[in-house]
């Protein structure tokens, strides 16, 4: 049986599916992961077949403002939709669709009859429990949260409008708007499994049947893998360091952020690791080391704290490692996850990206390292995460969907 997982976006939007795909493959499924070309090595390293989706999420420019985010997202989705149908061949038996690819994948399901299942990394269904992930972390009250959630879906439908029209024309389907397709899926109780922990986001009581929170899907890494020798030497040479990194965010801000990071670390009396990322952070000395991408699962448990952008994957990895965080959210759903970490006591209150400076970062770092309550909260969450089996829940749903 061939399963095609379709995911698009930044590294954090794709990497968790490598672990999910590897687990499904371990149980005998033939798994293909369709993503944009820059993730081909990541997919193949997990032992999965790679299939190319068009568009390059790295060519999105500055998306630190909501207006820019909407405009660039629409351009990305339109380009993505142009060739999305090419990713699904006659041998595909089941589609697993991310939150980004589902509004395109639904039309392929209609055209081909191939069954599908949602595998989302963010909560997108309106609820009274919290506001939409894309609007931040501050609750507006139950009625306003739901209303804002519905508005966020309408805005998302606008982003997909042109791509959906072109895709349906190519598939010889009658016109249907994104909002109409969404209503059809809701009425059919289309199943969506959410790959994040109930430690951060318990399943809302007002969600319909078919929507479940199952626990994280972790990026694949070689079980026998080791950290680079220079990093291992640095870790052993002194007290636990603090990792500072912004993932795929903050491109072009590397020099400013590196200077802030190094000064803040020294003012707080801490050793540090700068993860280069898209920002290009860099500074090497006896007390600061620059690193590239390394498996979070190997590194995070050996840190004093993590300073990060609040992405869903990094937020979960910090909890899994039992390490407290200082979040500096940049855009999109990052303020939401940053707020959730703070709410359970595993992170300080978020520092908005535009408000980051040496003094504030140094003070916050000193606080999160010295106050043991943050480490204890992260450790509690880590124990909770161990009880969840996100990939196992997907496996169960796949079997029910294909055997039933």
PDB file of N, CA and C in Angstrom, residues 75-133:
ATOM      1  N   UNK A  75       1.075  33.960  -3.004  1.00  0.00           N
ATOM      2  CA  UNK A  75       1.948  33.701  -4.151  1.00  0.00           C
ATOM      3  C   UNK A  75       2.529  32.291  -4.065  1.00  0.00           C
ATOM      4  N   UNK A  76       2.941  31.886  -2.870  1.00  0.00           N
ATOM      5  CA  UNK A  76       3.512  30.558  -2.664  1.00  0.00           C
ATOM      6  C   UNK A  76       2.481  29.472  -2.949  1.00  0.00           C
ATOM      7  N   UNK A  77       1.256  29.633  -2.430  1.00  0.00           N
ATOM      8  CA  UNK A  77       0.213  28.626  -2.600  1.00  0.00           C
ATOM      9  C   UNK A  77      -0.205  28.516  -4.061  1.00  0.00           C
ATOM     10  N   UNK A  78      -0.290  29.646  -4.755  1.00  0.00           N
ATOM     11  CA  UNK A  78      -0.666  29.621  -6.169  1.00  0.00           C
ATOM     12  C   UNK A  78       0.364  28.846  -6.984  1.00  0.00           C
ATOM     13  N   UNK A  79       1.626  29.087  -6.703  1.00  0.00           N
ATOM     14  CA  UNK A  79       2.690  28.356  -7.387  1.00  0.00           C
ATOM     15  C   UNK A  79       2.643  26.873  -7.016  1.00  0.00           C
ATOM     16  N   UNK A  80       2.394  26.593  -5.749  1.00  0.00           N
ATOM     17  CA  UNK A  80       2.313  25.217  -5.274  1.00  0.00           C
ATOM     18  C   UNK A  80       1.179  24.473  -5.973  1.00  0.00           C
ATOM     19  N   UNK A  81       0.036  25.132  -6.093  1.00  0.00           N
ATOM     20  CA  UNK A  81      -1.138  24.494  -6.677  1.00  0.00           C
ATOM     21  C   UNK A  81      -0.977  24.133  -8.139  1.00  0.00           C
ATOM     22  N   UNK A  82      -0.127  24.863  -8.849  1.00  0.00           N
ATOM     23  CA  UNK A  82       0.043  24.638 -10.282  1.00  0.00           C
ATOM     24  C   UNK A  82       0.461  23.209 -10.583  1.00  0.00           C
ATOM     25  N   UNK A  83       1.366  22.665  -9.782  1.00  0.00           N
ATOM     26  CA  UNK A  83       1.862  21.322 -10.071  1.00  0.00           C
ATOM     27  C   UNK A  83       1.486  20.291  -9.030  1.00  0.00           C
ATOM     28  N   UNK A  84       0.545  20.625  -8.133  1.00  0.00           N
ATOM     29  CA  UNK A  84       0.222  19.715  -7.041  1.00  0.00           C
ATOM     30  C   UNK A  84      -0.309  18.373  -7.557  1.00  0.00           C
ATOM     31  N   UNK A  85      -1.092  18.424  -8.627  1.00  0.00           N
ATOM     32  CA  UNK A  85      -1.669  17.189  -9.160  1.00  0.00           C
ATOM     33  C   UNK A  85      -0.605  16.209  -9.633  1.00  0.00           C
ATOM     34  N   UNK A  86       0.559  16.716 -10.040  1.00  0.00           N
ATOM     35  CA  UNK A  86       1.626  15.838 -10.525  1.00  0.00           C
ATOM     36  C   UNK A  86       2.192  14.945  -9.427  1.00  0.00           C
ATOM     37  N   UNK A  87       2.008  15.340  -8.176  1.00  0.00           N
ATOM     38  CA  UNK A  87       2.580  14.575  -7.061  1.00  0.00           C
ATOM     39  C   UNK A  87       1.806  13.293  -6.783  1.00  0.00           C
ATOM     40  N   UNK A  88       0.569  13.202  -7.245  1.00  0.00           N
ATOM     41  CA  UNK A  88      -0.279  12.049  -6.964  1.00  0.00           C
ATOM     42  C   UNK A  88      -0.410  11.212  -8.230  1.00  0.00           C
ATOM     43  N   UNK A  89       0.073   9.954  -8.166  1.00  0.00           N
ATOM     44  CA  UNK A  89      -0.042   9.078  -9.329  1.00  0.00           C
ATOM     45  C   UNK A  89      -1.097   8.010  -9.078  1.00  0.00           C
ATOM     46  N   UNK A  90      -1.293   7.157 -10.072  1.00  0.00           N
ATOM     47  CA  UNK A  90      -2.344   6.134  -9.981  1.00  0.00           C
ATOM     48  C   UNK A  90      -2.068   5.114  -8.880  1.00  0.00           C
ATOM     49  N   UNK A  91      -0.808   5.016  -8.449  1.00  0.00           N
ATOM     50  CA  UNK A  91      -0.471   4.029  -7.431  1.00  0.00           C
ATOM     51  C   UNK A  91      -0.689   4.503  -6.012  1.00  0.00           C
ATOM     52  N   UNK A  92      -1.113   5.750  -5.831  1.00  0.00           N
ATOM     53  CA  UNK A  92      -1.315   6.295  -4.482  1.00  0.00           C
ATOM     54  C   UNK A  92      -2.618   5.762  -3.891  1.00  0.00           C
ATOM     55  N   UNK A  93      -2.522   5.136  -2.726  1.00  0.00           N
ATOM     56  CA  UNK A  93      -3.699   4.547  -2.083  1.00  0.00           C
ATOM     57  C   UNK A  93      -4.292   5.428  -0.987  1.00  0.00           C
ATOM     58  N   UNK A  94      -3.477   6.329  -0.425  1.00  0.00           N
ATOM     59  CA  UNK A  94      -3.947   7.174   0.671  1.00  0.00           C
ATOM     60  C   UNK A  94      -3.141   8.458   0.697  1.00  0.00           C
ATOM     61  N   UNK A  95      -3.823   9.571   0.895  1.00  0.00           N
ATOM     62  CA  UNK A  95      -3.172  10.877   1.023  1.00  0.00           C
ATOM     63  C   UNK A  95      -3.200  11.317   2.477  1.00  0.00           C
ATOM     64  N   UNK A  96      -2.037  11.689   3.020  1.00  0.00           N
ATOM     65  CA  UNK A  96      -1.966  12.338   4.331  1.00  0.00           C
ATOM     66  C   UNK A  96      -1.614  13.794   4.067  1.00  0.00           C
ATOM     67  N   UNK A  97      -2.488  14.684   4.474  1.00  0.00           N
ATOM     68  CA  UNK A  97      -2.393  16.087   4.081  1.00  0.00           C
ATOM     69  C   UNK A  97      -2.131  16.991   5.281  1.00  0.00           C
ATOM     70  N   UNK A  98      -1.124  17.860   5.155  1.00  0.00           N
ATOM     71  CA  UNK A  98      -0.830  18.847   6.191  1.00  0.00           C
ATOM     72  C   UNK A  98      -1.840  19.985   6.104  1.00  0.00           C
ATOM     73  N   UNK A  99      -1.791  20.879   7.086  1.00  0.00           N
ATOM     74  CA  UNK A  99      -2.708  22.022   7.077  1.00  0.00           C
ATOM     75  C   UNK A  99      -2.490  22.892   5.845  1.00  0.00           C
ATOM     76  N   UNK A 100      -1.265  22.945   5.335  1.00  0.00           N
ATOM     77  CA  UNK A 100      -0.953  23.763   4.162  1.00  0.00           C
ATOM     78  C   UNK A 100      -1.421  23.109   2.872  1.00  0.00           C
ATOM     79  N   UNK A 101      -1.312  21.782   2.790  1.00  0.00           N
ATOM     80  CA  UNK A 101      -1.636  21.106   1.536  1.00  0.00           C
ATOM     81  C   UNK A 101      -3.071  20.587   1.465  1.00  0.00           C
ATOM     82  N   UNK A 102      -3.764  20.481   2.594  1.00  0.00           N
ATOM     83  CA  UNK A 102      -5.127  19.934   2.594  1.00  0.00           C
ATOM     84  C   UNK A 102      -6.089  20.699   1.685  1.00  0.00           C
ATOM     85  N   UNK A 103      -6.094  22.051   1.719  1.00  0.00           N
ATOM     86  CA  UNK A 103      -7.034  22.763   0.856  1.00  0.00           C
ATOM     87  C   UNK A 103      -6.783  22.548  -0.638  1.00  0.00           C
ATOM     88  N   UNK A 104      -5.641  21.987  -1.007  1.00  0.00           N
ATOM     89  CA  UNK A 104      -5.380  21.571  -2.382  1.00  0.00           C
ATOM     90  C   UNK A 104      -5.671  20.078  -2.547  1.00  0.00           C
ATOM     91  N   UNK A 105      -5.273  19.287  -1.568  1.00  0.00           N
ATOM     92  CA  UNK A 105      -5.436  17.839  -1.641  1.00  0.00           C
ATOM     93  C   UNK A 105      -6.884  17.389  -1.686  1.00  0.00           C
ATOM     94  N   UNK A 106      -7.791  18.138  -1.070  1.00  0.00           N
ATOM     95  CA  UNK A 106      -9.212  17.775  -1.107  1.00  0.00           C
ATOM     96  C   UNK A 106      -9.711  17.599  -2.537  1.00  0.00           C
ATOM     97  N   UNK A 107      -9.221  18.421  -3.436  1.00  0.00           N
ATOM     98  CA  UNK A 107      -9.694  18.384  -4.825  1.00  0.00           C
ATOM     99  C   UNK A 107      -9.150  17.161  -5.551  1.00  0.00           C
ATOM    100  N   UNK A 108      -7.955  16.735  -5.179  1.00  0.00           N
ATOM    101  CA  UNK A 108      -7.404  15.504  -5.740  1.00  0.00           C
ATOM    102  C   UNK A 108      -8.185  14.297  -5.242  1.00  0.00           C
ATOM    103  N   UNK A 109      -8.596  14.340  -3.980  1.00  0.00           N
ATOM    104  CA  UNK A 109      -9.434  13.267  -3.433  1.00  0.00           C
ATOM    105  C   UNK A 109     -10.736  13.168  -4.217  1.00  0.00           C
ATOM    106  N   UNK A 110     -11.335  14.316  -4.506  1.00  0.00           N
ATOM    107  CA  UNK A 110     -12.588  14.331  -5.261  1.00  0.00           C
ATOM    108  C   UNK A 110     -12.389  13.800  -6.676  1.00  0.00           C
ATOM    109  N   UNK A 111     -11.293  14.191  -7.310  1.00  0.00           N
ATOM    110  CA  UNK A 111     -11.061  13.825  -8.709  1.00  0.00           C
ATOM    111  C   UNK A 111     -10.673  12.362  -8.876  1.00  0.00           C
ATOM    112  N   UNK A 112      -9.916  11.817  -7.921  1.00  0.00           N
ATOM    113  CA  UNK A 112      -9.359  10.468  -8.085  1.00  0.00           C
ATOM    114  C   UNK A 112     -10.041   9.414  -7.227  1.00  0.00           C
ATOM    115  N   UNK A 113     -10.780   9.840  -6.220  1.00  0.00           N
ATOM    116  CA  UNK A 113     -11.391   8.891  -5.299  1.00  0.00           C
ATOM    117  C   UNK A 113     -10.427   8.351  -4.257  1.00  0.00           C
ATOM    118  N   UNK A 114      -9.198   8.873  -4.235  1.00  0.00           N
ATOM    119  CA  UNK A 114      -8.203   8.440  -3.250  1.00  0.00           C
ATOM    120  C   UNK A 114      -8.593   8.959  -1.867  1.00  0.00           C
ATOM    121  N   UNK A 115      -8.704   8.098  -0.865  1.00  0.00           N
ATOM    122  CA  UNK A 115      -9.061   8.580   0.478  1.00  0.00           C
ATOM    123  C   UNK A 115      -7.945   9.443   1.077  1.00  0.00           C
ATOM    124  N   UNK A 116      -8.321  10.291   2.019  1.00  0.00           N
ATOM    125  CA  UNK A 116      -7.331  11.200   2.623  1.00  0.00           C
ATOM    126  C   UNK A 116      -7.606  11.365   4.106  1.00  0.00           C
ATOM    127  N   UNK A 117      -6.554  11.829   4.789  1.00  0.00           N
ATOM    128  CA  UNK A 117      -6.586  12.034   6.237  1.00  0.00           C
ATOM    129  C   UNK A 117      -5.777  13.286   6.539  1.00  0.00           C
ATOM    130  N   UNK A 118      -6.286  14.134   7.400  1.00  0.00           N
ATOM    131  CA  UNK A 118      -5.544  15.333   7.792  1.00  0.00           C
ATOM    132  C   UNK A 118      -4.514  15.004   8.862  1.00  0.00           C
ATOM    133  N   UNK A 119      -3.306  15.492   8.663  1.00  0.00           N
ATOM    134  CA  UNK A 119      -2.250  15.362   9.677  1.00  0.00           C
ATOM    135  C   UNK A 119      -1.664  16.763   9.880  1.00  0.00           C
ATOM    136  N   UNK A 120      -2.223  17.503  10.819  1.00  0.00           N
ATOM    137  CA  UNK A 120      -1.923  18.926  10.990  1.00  0.00           C
ATOM    138  C   UNK A 120      -0.926  19.146  12.129  1.00  0.00           C
ATOM    139  N   UNK A 121      -0.098  20.169  11.960  1.00  0.00           N
ATOM    140  CA  UNK A 121       0.840  20.559  13.008  1.00  0.00           C
ATOM    141  C   UNK A 121       0.338  21.754  13.808  1.00  0.00           C
ATOM    142  N   UNK A 122      -0.787  22.340  13.368  1.00  0.00           N
ATOM    143  CA  UNK A 122      -1.368  23.489  14.071  1.00  0.00           C
ATOM    144  C   UNK A 122      -2.874  23.269  14.210  1.00  0.00           C
ATOM    145  N   UNK A 123      -3.461  23.809  15.276  1.00  0.00           N
ATOM    146  CA  UNK A 123      -4.924  23.771  15.370  1.00  0.00           C
ATOM    147  C   UNK A 123      -5.523  24.854  14.475  1.00  0.00           C
ATOM    148  N   UNK A 124      -6.395  24.472  13.563  1.00  0.00           N
ATOM    149  CA  UNK A 124      -6.998  25.453  12.654  1.00  0.00           C
ATOM    150  C   UNK A 124      -8.506  25.577  12.837  1.00  0.00           C
ATOM    151  N   UNK A 125      -9.135  24.595  13.480  1.00  0.00           N
ATOM    152  CA  UNK A 125     -10.581  24.621  13.658  1.00  0.00           C
ATOM    153  C   UNK A 125     -10.962  25.609  14.761  1.00  0.00           C
ATOM    154  N   UNK A 126     -11.929  26.500  14.502  1.00  0.00           N
ATOM    155  CA  UNK A 126     -12.331  27.470  15.530  1.00  0.00           C
ATOM    156  C   UNK A 126     -12.772  26.792  16.824  1.00  0.00           C
ATOM    157  N   UNK A 127     -12.445  27.429  17.938  1.00  0.00           N
ATOM    158  CA  UNK A 127     -12.815  26.931  19.266  1.00  0.00           C
ATOM    159  C   UNK A 127     -12.946  28.115  20.207  1.00  0.00           C
ATOM    160  N   UNK A 128     -13.731  27.929  21.237  1.00  0.00           N
ATOM    161  CA  UNK A 128     -13.813  28.961  22.263  1.00  0.00           C
ATOM    162  C   UNK A 128     -12.648  28.929  23.230  1.00  0.00           C
ATOM    163  N   UNK A 129     -11.880  27.831  23.215  1.00  0.00           N
ATOM    164  CA  UNK A 129     -10.811  27.652  24.204  1.00  0.00           C
ATOM    165  C   UNK A 129      -9.643  28.604  24.005  1.00  0.00           C
ATOM    166  N   UNK A 130      -9.349  28.955  22.752  1.00  0.00           N
ATOM    167  CA  UNK A 130      -8.215  29.840  22.463  1.00  0.00           C
ATOM    168  C   UNK A 130      -8.421  30.501  21.100  1.00  0.00           C
ATOM    169  N   UNK A 131      -7.729  31.591  20.844  1.00  0.00           N
ATOM    170  CA  UNK A 131      -7.864  32.273  19.550  1.00  0.00           C
ATOM    171  C   UNK A 131      -7.126  31.492  18.469  1.00  0.00           C
ATOM    172  N   UNK A 132      -7.318  31.835  17.200  1.00  0.00           N
ATOM    173  CA  UNK A 132      -6.587  31.152  16.129  1.00  0.00           C
ATOM    174  C   UNK A 132      -5.080  31.275  16.325  1.00  0.00           C
ATOM    175  N   UNK A 133      -4.364  30.206  15.970  1.00  0.00           N
ATOM    176  CA  UNK A 133      -2.915  30.195  16.178  1.00  0.00           C
ATOM    177  C   UNK A 133      -2.222  31.330  15.433  1.00  0.00           C
TER     178      UNK A 133
END
